[in-house]
Amino acid sequence: MTEPENARLGARIRAYRNMRHMTVRALAIQAKASASFISQLERGQTSSSIGMLRRIASALGLTVADLFNEADEIGHRVVRREARPELHTAPGTRKFLISQRPLQNVEIYAAEFDPGSSTGDEPYTHGDSQEILLMLRGQVTLWLGPNGSTTAHVLKPGDSVEYRTSVPHRVLNECDETAEILWVVSPPTTSA
């Protein structure tokens, strides 16, 4: 890469790191690099291997392509409903990432559950973060807790529930209309 390209890449890495409120040292530890290397890279004084860029991108919650996408604004971004990134989930459900990369302190998902659909046959966990489920439309049953001591919560529009992502949970739509949910998870977990 040329010096100007190194400088632009370094500036983007620094901007993403600052958005995540990470120190140079914290990024270096997560990317398995030295703090001085990260500092030099951010200032455009050195280049990096693809392997190292993958580790840096991963530590920032990005892909390598995100690091080079200069058309992507860092900061305010509008995501239209039809352009939401969709996560492939259980049949009859659609889950969309609302919060955009790089994930900072929160991740937000919108989901739609067709009648009879669920998050799956078994309760699941993901990390140990705070999760808030807000019912937007329809009705679902949220099952919380390990098998044998599970509690069922029937949720209607405007209802919300707060729990740890380490608590087994499952959502089921037993009604005749599509249900819409908003999930807020803080800090972001590895999967939701």
Tab-separated table of C-alpha atoms in Angstrom, residues 12-186:
chain	number	residue	atom	x	y	z
A	12	ARG	CA	-10.155	4.374	10.073
A	13	ILE	CA	-8.756	1.875	12.589
A	14	ARG	CA	-8.253	4.694	15.120
A	15	ALA	CA	-11.779	6.034	14.500
A	16	TYR	CA	-13.333	2.592	14.987
A	17	ARG	CA	-11.210	1.985	18.103
A	18	ASN	CA	-12.300	5.346	19.551
A	19	MET	CA	-15.952	4.578	18.787
A	20	ARG	CA	-15.587	1.427	20.888
A	21	HIS	CA	-13.887	3.408	23.680
A	22	MET	CA	-10.887	1.086	23.430
A	23	THR	CA	-7.346	2.036	24.328
A	24	VAL	CA	-4.484	1.228	21.973
A	25	ARG	CA	-3.310	-1.299	24.549
A	26	ALA	CA	-6.727	-3.008	24.749
A	27	LEU	CA	-6.887	-3.335	20.958
A	28	ALA	CA	-3.314	-4.651	20.885
A	29	ILE	CA	-4.100	-7.299	23.499
A	30	GLN	CA	-7.222	-8.476	21.656
A	31	ALA	CA	-5.441	-8.474	18.284
A	32	LYS	CA	-2.343	-10.198	19.733
A	33	ALA	CA	-0.073	-7.342	18.675
A	34	SER	CA	2.122	-4.820	20.444
A	35	ALA	CA	0.692	-1.451	21.433
A	36	SER	CA	3.540	0.272	19.591
A	37	PHE	CA	2.624	-1.592	16.376
A	38	ILE	CA	-1.050	-0.541	16.666
A	39	SER	CA	0.022	3.042	17.349
A	40	GLN	CA	2.315	3.076	14.301
A	41	LEU	CA	-0.390	1.496	12.152
A	42	GLU	CA	-2.952	4.106	13.228
A	43	ARG	CA	-0.503	6.889	12.348
A	44	GLY	CA	0.145	5.371	8.900
A	45	GLN	CA	3.808	4.720	9.719
A	46	THR	CA	3.684	0.988	8.971
A	47	SER	CA	1.643	-1.522	7.032
A	48	SER	CA	0.114	-4.773	8.187
A	49	SER	CA	-0.348	-8.336	7.015
A	50	ILE	CA	-3.826	-9.560	6.135
A	51	GLY	CA	-3.670	-11.942	9.108
A	52	MET	CA	-3.021	-9.054	11.494
A	53	LEU	CA	-5.760	-6.951	9.862
A	54	ARG	CA	-8.176	-9.865	10.393
A	55	ARG	CA	-7.322	-9.943	14.107
A	56	ILE	CA	-7.655	-6.152	14.409
A	57	ALA	CA	-10.983	-6.179	12.540
A	58	SER	CA	-12.272	-9.020	14.713
A	59	ALA	CA	-11.263	-7.165	17.894
A	60	LEU	CA	-13.234	-4.152	16.630
A	61	GLY	CA	-16.302	-6.218	15.684
A	62	LEU	CA	-15.656	-5.692	11.973
A	63	THR	CA	-14.572	-7.532	8.857
A	64	VAL	CA	-11.356	-6.706	6.998
A	65	ALA	CA	-13.522	-5.278	4.205
A	66	ASP	CA	-15.060	-2.838	6.719
A	67	LEU	CA	-11.575	-1.453	7.434
A	68	PHE	CA	-11.117	-0.568	3.757
A	69	ASN	CA	-14.655	0.617	2.976
A	70	GLU	CA	-14.160	4.358	2.782
A	71	ALA	CA	-17.693	4.849	1.478
A	72	ASP	CA	-19.005	3.683	4.865
A	73	GLU	CA	-19.510	6.625	7.194
A	74	ILE	CA	-18.122	6.323	10.668
A	75	GLY	CA	-20.721	7.870	12.936
A	76	HIS	CA	-24.337	8.586	11.982
A	77	ARG	CA	-25.867	6.042	9.639
A	78	VAL	CA	-29.430	5.533	8.543
A	79	VAL	CA	-30.542	1.960	7.889
A	80	ARG	CA	-33.823	1.642	6.038
A	81	ARG	CA	-36.105	-1.213	7.105
A	82	GLU	CA	-35.680	-2.974	3.761
A	83	ALA	CA	-31.864	-2.712	4.022
A	84	ARG	CA	-31.475	-4.231	7.514
A	85	PRO	CA	-28.899	-7.049	7.591
A	86	GLU	CA	-30.817	-10.303	8.152
A	87	LEU	CA	-29.470	-13.086	10.334
A	88	HIS	CA	-30.545	-16.569	9.336
A	89	THR	CA	-32.511	-18.111	12.203
A	90	ALA	CA	-35.170	-20.744	12.793
A	91	PRO	CA	-37.901	-21.373	10.176
A	92	GLY	CA	-40.735	-18.868	10.404
A	93	THR	CA	-38.561	-16.227	12.050
A	94	ARG	CA	-36.676	-13.265	10.674
A	95	LYS	CA	-34.018	-11.524	12.772
A	96	PHE	CA	-32.399	-8.252	11.761
A	97	LEU	CA	-29.381	-6.424	13.164
A	98	ILE	CA	-30.411	-2.836	13.886
A	99	SER	CA	-27.206	-1.582	15.505
A	100	GLN	CA	-24.449	-1.204	12.957
A	101	ARG	CA	-20.798	-2.158	13.038
A	102	PRO	CA	-18.655	-1.582	14.790
A	103	LEU	CA	-20.748	-2.666	17.749
A	104	GLN	CA	-19.854	-0.502	20.697
A	105	ASN	CA	-21.709	-0.839	23.969
A	106	VAL	CA	-24.982	-2.220	22.685
A	107	GLU	CA	-26.434	-4.419	19.979
A	108	ILE	CA	-30.051	-4.163	18.914
A	109	TYR	CA	-32.067	-6.724	16.986
A	110	ALA	CA	-35.566	-6.651	15.537
A	111	ALA	CA	-37.300	-9.972	14.964
A	112	GLU	CA	-40.533	-11.206	13.441
A	113	PHE	CA	-42.106	-14.518	14.455
A	114	ASP	CA	-44.742	-16.055	12.215
A	115	PRO	CA	-47.600	-17.914	13.968
A	116	GLY	CA	-46.257	-21.122	15.512
A	117	SER	CA	-42.582	-20.189	15.118
A	118	SER	CA	-39.956	-19.880	17.836
A	119	THR	CA	-36.269	-19.300	18.479
A	120	GLY	CA	-35.900	-23.097	18.430
A	121	ASP	CA	-36.930	-26.199	20.315
A	122	GLU	CA	-34.433	-25.647	23.134
A	123	PRO	CA	-33.663	-22.559	25.261
A	124	TYR	CA	-30.329	-20.943	24.375
A	125	THR	CA	-27.738	-18.656	25.967
A	126	HIS	CA	-25.141	-16.256	24.564
A	127	GLY	CA	-22.454	-14.715	26.746
A	128	ASP	CA	-23.317	-12.993	30.026
A	129	SER	CA	-24.754	-9.597	29.122
A	130	GLN	CA	-27.879	-7.654	29.999
A	131	GLU	CA	-30.741	-8.275	27.562
A	132	ILE	CA	-34.027	-6.429	27.250
A	133	LEU	CA	-36.852	-7.808	25.128
A	134	LEU	CA	-39.544	-5.294	24.091
A	135	MET	CA	-42.773	-6.519	22.503
A	136	LEU	CA	-43.762	-4.323	19.568
A	137	ARG	CA	-46.628	-6.242	17.930
A	138	GLY	CA	-48.519	-9.476	18.512
A	139	GLN	CA	-47.939	-11.762	21.481
A	140	VAL	CA	-45.242	-14.278	22.432
A	141	THR	CA	-44.342	-16.479	25.352
A	142	LEU	CA	-40.836	-16.054	26.703
A	143	TRP	CA	-39.475	-19.054	28.594
A	144	LEU	CA	-36.696	-18.132	31.037
A	145	GLY	CA	-34.544	-20.421	33.142
A	146	PRO	CA	-32.956	-23.850	32.929
A	147	ASN	CA	-35.061	-26.917	32.176
A	148	GLY	CA	-36.975	-27.980	35.251
A	149	SER	CA	-37.258	-24.462	36.673
A	150	THR	CA	-38.388	-22.502	33.605
A	151	THR	CA	-40.796	-19.579	34.009
A	152	ALA	CA	-43.191	-18.605	31.198
A	153	HIS	CA	-43.960	-14.926	30.553
A	154	VAL	CA	-46.746	-13.983	28.110
A	155	LEU	CA	-45.778	-10.667	26.525
A	156	LYS	CA	-48.069	-8.268	24.647
A	157	PRO	CA	-47.326	-4.981	22.838
A	158	GLY	CA	-45.510	-2.550	25.106
A	159	ASP	CA	-44.431	-5.265	27.581
A	160	SER	CA	-40.733	-5.726	28.254
A	161	VAL	CA	-38.572	-8.087	30.261
A	162	GLU	CA	-34.954	-7.847	31.359
A	163	TYR	CA	-32.621	-10.811	31.974
A	164	ARG	CA	-29.015	-11.994	31.641
A	165	THR	CA	-28.076	-13.639	28.329
A	166	SER	CA	-26.499	-16.454	30.378
A	167	VAL	CA	-30.012	-17.484	31.519
A	168	PRO	CA	-31.487	-20.047	29.090
A	169	HIS	CA	-34.307	-18.411	27.116
A	170	ARG	CA	-36.707	-19.256	24.308
A	171	VAL	CA	-39.412	-17.266	22.480
A	172	LEU	CA	-42.539	-18.891	21.035
A	173	ASN	CA	-45.405	-17.316	19.070
A	174	GLU	CA	-48.536	-19.361	19.804
A	175	CYS	CA	-50.913	-16.744	18.338
A	176	ASP	CA	-52.504	-16.328	14.910
A	177	GLU	CA	-50.645	-13.153	13.937
A	178	THR	CA	-47.009	-12.300	13.287
A	179	ALA	CA	-45.223	-11.025	16.385
A	180	GLU	CA	-42.527	-8.350	16.304
A	181	ILE	CA	-39.874	-8.009	19.004
A	182	LEU	CA	-36.974	-5.691	19.708
A	183	TRP	CA	-33.949	-7.043	21.622
A	184	VAL	CA	-31.331	-4.799	23.217
A	185	VAL	CA	-28.127	-6.498	24.445
A	186	SER	CA	-25.378	-4.720	26.375
